[in-house]
mmCIF file of C-alpha atoms and ligand atoms in Angstrom:
data_model
loop_
_atom_site.group_PDB
_atom_site.id
_atom_site.type_symbol
_atom_site.label_atom_id
_atom_site.label_comp_id
_atom_site.label_asym_id
_atom_site.label_seq_id
_atom_site.Cartn_x
_atom_site.Cartn_y
_atom_site.Cartn_z
ATOM 1 C CA MET Q 1 7.351 30.201 31.675
ATOM 2 C CA LYS Q 2 10.372 28.563 30.033
ATOM 3 C CA ASN Q 3 11.913 28.097 33.492
ATOM 4 C CA LEU Q 4 8.722 26.550 34.778
ATOM 5 C CA ILE Q 5 8.668 24.033 31.931
ATOM 6 C CA ILE Q 6 12.315 23.153 32.495
ATOM 7 C CA SER Q 7 11.775 22.640 36.197
ATOM 8 C CA LEU Q 8 8.672 20.563 35.527
ATOM 9 C CA LEU Q 9 10.632 18.415 33.094
ATOM 10 C CA LEU Q 10 13.403 18.002 35.662
ATOM 11 C CA THR Q 11 10.898 17.006 38.329
ATOM 12 C CA LEU Q 12 9.256 14.547 35.962
ATOM 13 C CA SER Q 13 12.551 12.952 34.942
ATOM 14 C CA PHE Q 14 13.469 12.668 38.632
ATOM 15 C CA ILE Q 15 10.212 10.870 39.372
ATOM 16 C CA THR Q 16 10.603 8.603 36.329
ATOM 17 C CA PHE Q 17 14.057 7.518 37.419
ATOM 18 C CA GLN Q 18 13.090 7.077 41.057
ATOM 19 C CA SER Q 19 12.824 3.343 40.746
ATOM 20 C CA HIS Q 20 16.085 2.907 38.782
ATOM 21 C CA ALA Q 21 19.738 3.473 39.502
ATOM 22 C CA LEU Q 22 20.252 7.051 40.595
ATOM 23 C CA TRP Q 23 22.586 9.496 42.281
ATOM 24 C CA TYR Q 24 21.409 10.920 45.568
ATOM 25 C CA GLN Q 25 22.772 14.022 47.277
ATOM 26 C CA HIS Q 26 22.321 15.643 50.636
ATOM 27 C CA THR Q 27 23.956 18.753 52.076
ATOM 28 C CA PHE Q 28 23.658 19.621 55.770
ATOM 29 C CA ASP Q 29 25.357 21.512 58.580
ATOM 30 C CA THR Q 30 27.169 19.564 61.273
ATOM 31 C CA MET Q 31 30.341 19.704 63.367
ATOM 32 C CA GLY Q 32 30.499 23.469 62.832
ATOM 33 C CA THR Q 33 30.774 23.065 59.081
ATOM 34 C CA ARG Q 34 28.958 22.127 55.883
ATOM 35 C CA ALA Q 35 28.751 18.403 55.095
ATOM 36 C CA HIS Q 36 27.930 16.910 51.729
ATOM 37 C CA LEU Q 37 26.955 13.342 50.825
ATOM 38 C CA GLU Q 38 26.588 11.840 47.346
ATOM 39 C CA PHE Q 39 25.942 8.210 46.552
ATOM 40 C CA PHE Q 40 24.821 5.951 43.771
ATOM 41 C CA LEU Q 41 22.025 3.510 44.385
ATOM 42 C CA GLU Q 42 21.324 0.673 41.955
ATOM 43 C CA GLU Q 43 17.684 0.257 42.913
ATOM 44 C CA ASP Q 44 15.416 2.306 45.094
ATOM 45 C CA SER Q 45 11.671 2.504 45.263
ATOM 46 C CA GLN Q 46 9.054 4.309 47.287
ATOM 47 C CA PHE Q 47 8.622 1.051 49.193
ATOM 48 C CA SER Q 48 12.202 0.285 50.167
ATOM 49 C CA ASN Q 49 13.013 3.972 50.624
ATOM 50 C CA GLN Q 50 16.653 3.000 51.005
ATOM 51 C CA SER Q 51 18.063 6.366 49.939
ATOM 52 C CA ASN Q 52 16.234 8.174 52.745
ATOM 53 C CA LEU Q 53 17.323 5.605 55.294
ATOM 54 C CA ILE Q 54 20.944 5.999 54.202
ATOM 55 C CA ILE Q 55 20.792 9.793 54.351
ATOM 56 C CA THR Q 56 19.241 9.643 57.830
ATOM 57 C CA SER Q 57 21.885 7.263 59.140
ATOM 58 C CA ILE Q 58 24.700 9.492 57.852
ATOM 59 C CA VAL Q 59 23.178 12.651 59.350
ATOM 60 C CA GLU Q 60 22.702 10.828 62.666
ATOM 61 C CA GLU Q 61 26.258 9.512 62.695
ATOM 62 C CA MET Q 62 27.716 12.984 62.178
ATOM 63 C CA SER Q 63 25.476 14.353 64.902
ATOM 64 C CA ARG Q 64 26.449 11.547 67.288
ATOM 65 C CA LEU Q 65 30.151 12.290 66.788
ATOM 66 C CA ASP Q 66 29.595 16.024 67.175
ATOM 67 C CA LYS Q 67 27.842 15.387 70.497
ATOM 68 C CA ALA Q 68 30.807 13.298 71.669
ATOM 69 C CA MET Q 69 33.666 15.435 70.426
ATOM 70 C CA SER Q 70 32.557 19.058 70.248
ATOM 71 C CA PRO Q 71 34.242 21.511 72.617
ATOM 72 C CA TYR Q 72 31.119 23.701 72.368
ATOM 73 C CA ILE Q 73 28.780 21.052 73.788
ATOM 74 C CA GLU Q 74 29.057 20.909 77.559
ATOM 75 C CA SER Q 75 27.938 17.299 77.800
ATOM 76 C CA SER Q 76 30.430 16.013 75.196
ATOM 77 C CA GLU Q 77 33.052 13.508 76.261
ATOM 78 C CA LEU Q 78 35.661 15.979 75.129
ATOM 79 C CA SER Q 79 34.270 18.756 77.375
ATOM 80 C CA LEU Q 80 34.162 16.297 80.257
ATOM 81 C CA LEU Q 81 37.843 15.539 79.731
ATOM 82 C CA ASN Q 82 38.717 19.222 79.617
ATOM 83 C CA ARG Q 83 36.864 19.808 82.902
ATOM 84 C CA GLN Q 84 38.053 16.768 84.811
ATOM 85 C CA ALA Q 85 41.139 15.045 83.370
ATOM 86 C CA GLY Q 86 43.435 17.598 84.980
ATOM 87 C CA LEU Q 87 42.126 16.466 88.372
ATOM 88 C CA ARG Q 88 41.628 12.720 88.036
ATOM 89 C CA GLU Q 89 41.617 9.754 85.660
ATOM 90 C CA VAL Q 90 38.558 9.864 83.412
ATOM 91 C CA VAL Q 91 37.106 6.805 81.699
ATOM 92 C CA VAL Q 92 36.264 7.479 78.049
ATOM 93 C CA SER Q 93 34.575 5.481 75.292
ATOM 94 C CA GLU Q 94 36.669 3.060 73.282
ATOM 95 C CA GLU Q 95 36.040 5.236 70.250
ATOM 96 C CA LEU Q 96 37.394 8.439 71.774
ATOM 97 C CA PHE Q 97 40.255 6.550 73.372
ATOM 98 C CA SER Q 98 41.383 5.105 70.064
ATOM 99 C CA LEU Q 99 41.157 8.526 68.396
ATOM 100 C CA LEU Q 100 43.366 9.912 71.177
ATOM 101 C CA ILE Q 101 45.863 7.118 70.503
ATOM 102 C CA THR Q 102 45.906 8.014 66.781
ATOM 103 C CA ALA Q 103 46.396 11.704 67.626
ATOM 104 C CA ASP Q 104 49.265 10.756 69.931
ATOM 105 C CA LYS Q 105 50.951 8.708 67.188
ATOM 106 C CA ILE Q 106 50.770 11.639 64.762
ATOM 107 C CA SER Q 107 52.181 13.945 67.461
ATOM 108 C CA GLN Q 108 55.120 11.597 68.005
ATOM 109 C CA MET Q 109 55.704 11.156 64.288
ATOM 110 C CA SER Q 110 55.629 14.926 63.703
ATOM 111 C CA ASP Q 111 57.727 15.926 66.695
ATOM 112 C CA GLY Q 112 54.727 17.748 68.155
ATOM 113 C CA ALA Q 113 53.692 19.779 65.072
ATOM 114 C CA PHE Q 114 50.325 18.048 65.493
ATOM 115 C CA ASP Q 115 49.310 18.459 69.115
ATOM 116 C CA ILE Q 116 45.719 18.411 70.375
ATOM 117 C CA THR Q 117 46.828 20.297 73.525
ATOM 118 C CA TYR Q 118 47.332 23.311 71.216
ATOM 119 C CA ALA Q 119 43.867 24.134 72.641
ATOM 120 C CA SER Q 120 45.394 25.217 75.963
ATOM 121 C CA ILE Q 121 46.110 28.440 74.060
ATOM 122 C CA GLY Q 122 43.936 27.866 71.007
ATOM 123 C CA TYR Q 123 40.748 28.349 73.047
ATOM 124 C CA GLN Q 124 41.786 31.941 73.724
ATOM 125 C CA TYR Q 125 41.490 32.883 70.070
ATOM 126 C CA ASP Q 126 38.122 34.073 68.809
ATOM 127 C CA TYR Q 127 38.358 34.492 65.047
ATOM 128 C CA ARG Q 128 34.825 35.803 64.626
ATOM 129 C CA ASN Q 129 35.433 38.654 67.024
ATOM 130 C CA ASN Q 130 39.072 39.330 66.087
ATOM 131 C CA ILE Q 131 40.328 38.318 69.518
ATOM 132 C CA ARG Q 132 43.757 36.830 70.202
ATOM 133 C CA PRO Q 133 45.670 36.246 73.439
ATOM 134 C CA LYS Q 134 48.336 38.796 74.418
ATOM 135 C CA GLN Q 135 51.942 37.621 74.180
ATOM 136 C CA ALA Q 136 52.286 37.562 78.005
ATOM 137 C CA ILE Q 137 49.336 35.153 78.217
ATOM 138 C CA ILE Q 138 50.793 32.951 75.465
ATOM 139 C CA ASP Q 139 54.171 32.868 77.233
ATOM 140 C CA LYS Q 140 52.522 31.804 80.480
ATOM 141 C CA ALA Q 141 50.296 29.152 78.897
ATOM 142 C CA LEU Q 142 52.824 27.717 76.427
ATOM 143 C CA PRO Q 143 54.069 24.928 78.762
ATOM 144 C CA ALA Q 144 50.489 23.561 78.780
ATOM 145 C CA ILE Q 145 50.887 22.729 75.072
ATOM 146 C CA ASN Q 146 52.554 19.339 75.158
ATOM 147 C CA TYR Q 147 50.980 16.108 73.963
ATOM 148 C CA ARG Q 148 53.226 14.201 76.379
ATOM 149 C CA SER Q 149 51.136 15.603 79.246
ATOM 150 C CA ILE Q 150 48.204 13.405 78.189
ATOM 151 C CA GLN Q 151 48.377 10.067 79.956
ATOM 152 C CA LEU Q 152 46.539 7.361 78.064
ATOM 153 C CA ASN Q 153 45.976 4.228 80.100
ATOM 154 C CA VAL Q 154 45.237 1.470 77.593
ATOM 155 C CA LYS Q 155 44.233 -1.099 80.207
ATOM 156 C CA ASN Q 156 41.106 0.685 81.413
ATOM 157 C CA SER Q 157 40.614 3.360 78.706
ATOM 158 C CA THR Q 158 41.291 6.223 81.066
ATOM 159 C CA VAL Q 159 42.741 9.618 80.321
ATOM 160 C CA LYS Q 160 44.559 11.921 82.718
ATOM 161 C CA PHE Q 161 46.207 15.283 82.062
ATOM 162 C CA ASP Q 162 49.339 16.296 83.984
ATOM 163 C CA ASN Q 163 47.575 19.418 85.240
ATOM 164 C CA SER Q 164 44.385 21.488 84.916
ATOM 165 C CA ALA Q 165 45.885 24.067 82.563
ATOM 166 C CA ILE Q 166 45.873 21.438 79.817
ATOM 167 C CA LYS Q 167 42.976 21.459 77.364
ATOM 168 C CA ILE Q 168 42.518 19.384 74.235
ATOM 169 C CA ASP Q 169 40.643 19.849 70.987
ATOM 170 C CA LEU Q 170 40.055 17.405 68.137
ATOM 171 C CA GLY Q 171 39.305 19.953 65.391
ATOM 172 C CA GLY Q 172 42.320 18.761 63.407
ATOM 173 C CA ILE Q 173 41.292 15.093 63.279
ATOM 174 C CA ALA Q 174 37.617 14.544 64.226
ATOM 175 C CA LYS Q 175 36.064 15.432 60.864
ATOM 176 C CA GLY Q 176 38.364 12.986 59.124
ATOM 177 C CA TYR Q 177 37.330 10.292 61.569
ATOM 178 C CA ALA Q 178 33.653 11.174 61.127
ATOM 179 C CA ILE Q 179 33.696 10.919 57.322
ATOM 180 C CA LYS Q 180 35.584 7.656 57.589
ATOM 181 C CA ARG Q 181 32.785 6.310 59.794
ATOM 182 C CA CYS Q 182 30.230 7.510 57.231
ATOM 183 C CA ILE Q 183 32.033 5.684 54.419
ATOM 184 C CA ASP Q 184 31.986 2.525 56.578
ATOM 185 C CA ILE Q 185 28.214 2.908 56.998
ATOM 186 C CA LEU Q 186 27.724 3.417 53.246
ATOM 187 C CA ARG Q 187 29.868 0.391 52.427
ATOM 188 C CA ALA Q 188 27.940 -1.753 54.910
ATOM 189 C CA ALA Q 189 24.713 -0.635 53.212
ATOM 190 C CA GLY Q 190 26.013 -2.063 49.943
ATOM 191 C CA ILE Q 191 26.868 1.278 48.334
ATOM 192 C CA LYS Q 192 29.736 1.073 45.825
ATOM 193 C CA HIS Q 193 30.110 4.721 44.775
ATOM 194 C CA ALA Q 194 29.961 7.590 47.267
ATOM 195 C CA LEU Q 195 31.473 10.847 48.366
ATOM 196 C CA MET Q 196 31.288 12.192 51.900
ATOM 197 C CA SER Q 197 32.754 15.551 52.825
ATOM 198 C CA ALA Q 198 32.797 17.786 55.888
ATOM 199 C CA GLY Q 199 34.496 21.166 55.512
ATOM 200 C CA GLY Q 200 37.872 20.563 53.889
ATOM 201 C CA ASP Q 201 37.788 16.796 54.419
ATOM 202 C CA THR Q 202 36.524 14.394 51.759
ATOM 203 C CA ALA Q 203 36.378 10.585 51.643
ATOM 204 C CA LEU Q 204 35.505 8.587 48.538
ATOM 205 C CA LEU Q 205 34.028 5.141 48.182
ATOM 206 C CA GLY Q 206 34.862 3.643 44.791
ATOM 207 C CA ASP Q 207 34.849 5.873 41.733
ATOM 208 C CA ARG Q 208 32.097 8.008 40.226
ATOM 209 C CA ASN Q 209 30.586 5.083 38.385
ATOM 210 C CA GLY Q 210 33.357 4.449 35.877
ATOM 211 C CA ARG Q 211 35.162 7.786 36.139
ATOM 212 C CA ASP Q 212 37.380 9.250 38.839
ATOM 213 C CA TRP Q 213 35.875 11.742 41.238
ATOM 214 C CA LEU Q 214 37.211 15.260 40.683
ATOM 215 C CA VAL Q 215 37.893 16.858 44.037
ATOM 216 C CA GLY Q 216 38.380 20.625 43.970
ATOM 217 C CA ILE Q 217 40.996 22.253 46.205
ATOM 218 C CA LYS Q 218 39.900 25.760 47.171
ATOM 219 C CA HIS Q 219 41.882 28.687 45.893
ATOM 220 C CA PRO Q 220 43.452 30.089 49.075
ATOM 221 C CA ARG Q 221 42.812 33.742 48.238
ATOM 222 C CA THR Q 222 39.875 33.804 45.790
ATOM 223 C CA GLU Q 223 36.558 32.694 47.256
ATOM 224 C CA GLN Q 224 34.303 30.425 45.190
ATOM 225 C CA LYS Q 225 37.262 29.422 43.046
ATOM 226 C CA ASN Q 226 39.306 26.231 42.996
ATOM 227 C CA ALA Q 227 43.090 26.243 42.685
ATOM 228 C CA VAL Q 228 43.143 22.756 41.196
ATOM 229 C CA HIS Q 229 41.037 19.609 40.728
ATOM 230 C CA ILE Q 230 42.430 16.225 41.697
ATOM 231 C CA PRO Q 231 41.076 12.998 40.161
ATOM 232 C CA LEU Q 232 40.655 10.348 42.854
ATOM 233 C CA LYS Q 233 38.867 7.137 43.765
ATOM 234 C CA ASP Q 234 38.657 5.052 46.930
ATOM 235 C CA GLU Q 235 40.740 7.567 48.865
ATOM 236 C CA ALA Q 236 40.469 10.427 51.301
ATOM 237 C CA ILE Q 237 41.743 13.963 50.861
ATOM 238 C CA SER Q 238 41.953 16.732 53.457
ATOM 239 C CA THR Q 239 42.840 20.344 52.982
ATOM 240 C CA SER Q 240 44.060 22.647 55.741
ATOM 241 C CA GLY Q 241 44.039 26.321 54.779
ATOM 242 C CA ASP Q 242 44.654 29.623 56.539
ATOM 243 C CA TYR Q 243 41.474 31.053 54.941
ATOM 244 C CA GLU Q 244 38.970 28.862 56.826
ATOM 245 C CA ARG Q 245 38.792 30.798 60.084
ATOM 246 C CA TYR Q 246 40.875 33.950 60.421
ATOM 247 C CA PHE Q 247 41.093 37.688 60.921
ATOM 248 C CA ILE Q 248 43.726 40.150 59.801
ATOM 249 C CA GLU Q 249 45.267 42.645 62.208
ATOM 250 C CA ASP Q 250 47.930 45.143 61.092
ATOM 251 C CA GLY Q 251 48.554 43.076 57.977
ATOM 252 C CA THR Q 252 49.091 39.831 59.920
ATOM 253 C CA ARG Q 253 46.742 36.901 59.421
ATOM 254 C CA TYR Q 254 45.631 35.168 62.631
ATOM 255 C CA HIS Q 255 44.018 31.854 61.776
ATOM 256 C CA HIS Q 256 42.932 28.552 63.279
ATOM 257 C CA ILE Q 257 46.030 26.395 62.740
ATOM 258 C CA ILE Q 258 48.374 26.951 65.649
ATOM 259 C CA ASN Q 259 52.082 26.244 65.839
ATOM 260 C CA PRO Q 260 52.347 24.378 69.176
ATOM 261 C CA LYS Q 261 55.887 25.684 69.687
ATOM 262 C CA THR Q 262 54.849 29.364 69.609
ATOM 263 C CA GLY Q 263 51.107 29.493 70.362
ATOM 264 C CA ASP Q 264 50.774 31.728 67.284
ATOM 265 C CA SER Q 265 49.209 30.844 63.908
ATOM 266 C CA ALA Q 266 51.442 28.810 61.578
ATOM 267 C CA ARG Q 267 52.446 30.952 58.591
ATOM 268 C CA LYS Q 268 54.932 28.977 56.500
ATOM 269 C CA VAL Q 269 52.355 28.027 53.830
ATOM 270 C CA VAL Q 270 48.745 28.877 52.977
ATOM 271 C CA SER Q 271 47.225 25.506 52.046
ATOM 272 C CA VAL Q 272 48.077 21.833 52.435
ATOM 273 C CA SER Q 273 46.148 18.906 50.978
ATOM 274 C CA VAL Q 274 46.980 15.337 51.922
ATOM 275 C CA ILE Q 275 45.722 12.243 50.105
ATOM 276 C CA GLY Q 276 45.655 8.672 51.430
ATOM 277 C CA LYS Q 277 43.443 5.737 52.321
ATOM 278 C CA ASP Q 278 42.759 6.549 55.972
ATOM 279 C CA ALA Q 279 40.576 9.672 56.286
ATOM 280 C CA THR Q 280 41.438 10.124 59.980
ATOM 281 C CA VAL Q 281 45.182 10.078 59.368
ATOM 282 C CA VAL Q 282 44.854 12.212 56.231
ATOM 283 C CA ASP Q 283 42.987 14.879 58.231
ATOM 284 C CA ALA Q 284 45.619 14.964 60.977
ATOM 285 C CA LEU Q 285 48.462 14.977 58.445
ATOM 286 C CA SER Q 286 47.136 17.996 56.556
ATOM 287 C CA THR Q 287 47.116 20.021 59.779
ATOM 288 C CA THR Q 288 50.563 18.614 60.644
ATOM 289 C CA ALA Q 289 52.162 19.471 57.298
ATOM 290 C CA PHE Q 290 50.600 22.939 57.449
ATOM 291 C CA VAL Q 291 52.410 23.593 60.741
ATOM 292 C CA LYS Q 292 55.662 22.108 59.467
ATOM 293 C CA GLY Q 293 55.708 24.132 56.246
ATOM 294 C CA LEU Q 294 56.876 23.288 52.745
ATOM 295 C CA GLU Q 295 60.238 21.548 53.248
ATOM 296 C CA GLU Q 296 59.583 19.615 56.452
ATOM 297 C CA GLY Q 297 55.909 19.002 55.688
ATOM 298 C CA MET Q 298 56.627 17.611 52.242
ATOM 299 C CA ALA Q 299 59.539 15.530 53.585
ATOM 300 C CA LEU Q 300 57.213 13.996 56.171
ATOM 301 C CA ILE Q 301 54.565 13.072 53.577
ATOM 302 C CA ASN Q 302 57.192 11.729 51.152
ATOM 303 C CA SER Q 303 58.472 9.486 53.954
ATOM 304 C CA LEU Q 304 55.043 7.892 54.470
ATOM 305 C CA PRO Q 305 54.121 5.153 51.967
ATOM 306 C CA GLY Q 306 50.587 5.595 50.609
ATOM 307 C CA TYR Q 307 50.314 9.313 51.379
ATOM 308 C CA GLU Q 308 50.670 12.223 48.955
ATOM 309 C CA ALA Q 309 50.458 15.990 49.359
ATOM 310 C CA MET Q 310 49.909 19.204 47.509
ATOM 311 C CA ILE Q 311 51.139 22.364 49.199
ATOM 312 C CA ILE Q 312 50.490 25.989 48.214
ATOM 313 C CA ASP Q 313 53.264 28.250 49.496
ATOM 314 C CA ASN Q 314 53.081 31.929 50.493
ATOM 315 C CA GLU Q 315 53.768 32.984 46.903
ATOM 316 C CA GLN Q 316 50.819 30.783 45.827
ATOM 317 C CA ARG Q 317 53.045 28.312 44.005
ATOM 318 C CA LEU Q 318 51.886 24.681 43.917
ATOM 319 C CA HIS Q 319 54.185 21.903 45.134
ATOM 320 C CA PHE Q 320 53.519 18.187 44.766
ATOM 321 C CA SER Q 321 54.848 15.162 46.646
ATOM 322 C CA ILE Q 322 56.868 12.604 44.678
ATOM 323 C CA GLY Q 323 53.926 10.341 43.839
ATOM 324 C CA LEU Q 324 51.907 13.242 42.344
ATOM 325 C CA GLN Q 325 54.680 14.599 40.153
ATOM 326 C CA GLN Q 326 54.068 12.497 37.016
HETATM 327 P P1 LIG C 1 42.235 21.324 59.743
HETATM 328 O O1 LIG C 1 41.299 22.272 59.088
HETATM 329 O O2 LIG C 1 41.928 19.901 59.602
HETATM 330 O O3 LIG C 1 43.655 21.643 59.480
HETATM 331 O O4 LIG C 1 42.073 21.541 61.285
HETATM 332 C C1 LIG C 1 42.250 22.779 61.880
HETATM 333 C C2 LIG C 1 41.792 22.609 63.282
HETATM 334 O O5 LIG C 1 42.721 21.786 63.975
HETATM 335 C C3 LIG C 1 41.731 23.897 64.048
HETATM 336 O O6 LIG C 1 40.484 24.537 63.885
HETATM 337 C C4 LIG C 1 41.935 23.400 65.455
HETATM 338 O O7 LIG C 1 40.719 22.893 65.957
HETATM 339 C C5 LIG C 1 42.890 22.241 65.290
HETATM 340 N N1 LIG C 1 44.334 22.588 65.408
HETATM 341 C C6 LIG C 1 44.924 23.798 65.216
HETATM 342 N N2 LIG C 1 46.254 23.704 65.360
HETATM 343 C C7 LIG C 1 46.522 22.419 65.660
HETATM 344 C C8 LIG C 1 47.721 21.686 65.916
HETATM 345 N N3 LIG C 1 48.930 22.263 65.880
HETATM 346 N N4 LIG C 1 47.610 20.354 66.183
HETATM 347 C C9 LIG C 1 46.391 19.747 66.215
HETATM 348 N N5 LIG C 1 45.246 20.384 65.971
HETATM 349 C C10 LIG C 1 45.293 21.690 65.693
HETATM 350 MG MG1 LIG C 2 43.243 18.376 59.317
#
C-alpha cells in the first residue's frame, strides 16, 4: 500500500511538472549495446511534445548509423566494403569516408596500434562461444592486418583494399562518432544540458544544470561497481576494458581488443578511459591506448593537447595523465 502511494505521488509529481523544465531520460538497445540519453528541457507541453520528438530523432540516428556501419547487417556500407573493396574501388558515403580518414589518422599517429583491419583476424573470434583462431590461422592471416592496405581516394570518395583477405571493422570508433552526432542533434534542437552514452562511450553537452556530470568508470573486475567517478562537462569520455566481451581459457583472457601486431588480445592493461572534446577521436584513442599499454599509451595521450587519460593496470592500480593529476 505504502509503495502504491509513493508511486502514485511520483506519477502525480511527474504530471504536474510536465509543462515546466524537466529532465528526460531514455534507455534503448542499439549498435550491439545499451544506449542512454538524458536531457534537460526548459519547456515542454503535451502540445509541443518536444521531448518525444527529440528522443525519436536520437533513436533514429543511432539506428541509421548502425545500419550503415554494422558488420552484422549484410546491407550495411561496411559489409559492402568487406565484400567488394578487395576486388574493385567502391564508392562510399561522405560520412563513412570521413570516418575512414579519421581512423587512418589515428592509425598513423599510433604506429598501427589502432587499426580497423584488425578485423581480418578479429572476425574469427567468437567471444560468446569461446572460439578463437588457432595460431597457424593467425600466422597466415596476420599480413592482412595493415591499415596501409586501405586505399582512400579523396577525389571520388572511393575505397579499395589491396586484396580480398582484408576486412575492416569500426567497433573501436563508430559508437564515439554516433554519440557525437547525437550531441549535434541535441544542440541543434536548443538543448543546453545532455548526456548521451552507448556502451563505454559517453558525450556530454554542457553541465548537469549548474553541476558537473559525474561519469562512472566501471570497475574492471567487479560487476555493477564503479572504480571511480569523474566530474565532467562539455566533453566526451570513452572507456575500453577487457571485461566487455571475453572468455577465459586455461587462465588466459581472450577479449575484444586485438593487438594488430600479434592478432591476439592486448593484455598490457585492463581498462583505459580517454577524455577530450571530440567523441570520435576519444573513442578511437581509448582503444589505441589499451593496445599500447601503460607507458606508451599514457605517453601518447600526454602528447596530445586537450586529451586526458585514466589507465587501470594489471594490478588494478589507477594511473592518470598529467592534466588529471592535480
Ligand atoms: P572499444 O570498446 O571502443 O575499445 O572498442 C573495442 C572494439 O574495437 C572491438 O570490439 C573491435 O570492434 C574494435 N577493435 C579491436 N581491436 C582493435 C584495434 N587494434 N584497432 C581498432 N579497432 C579495434
Ligand atoms: Mg574505443
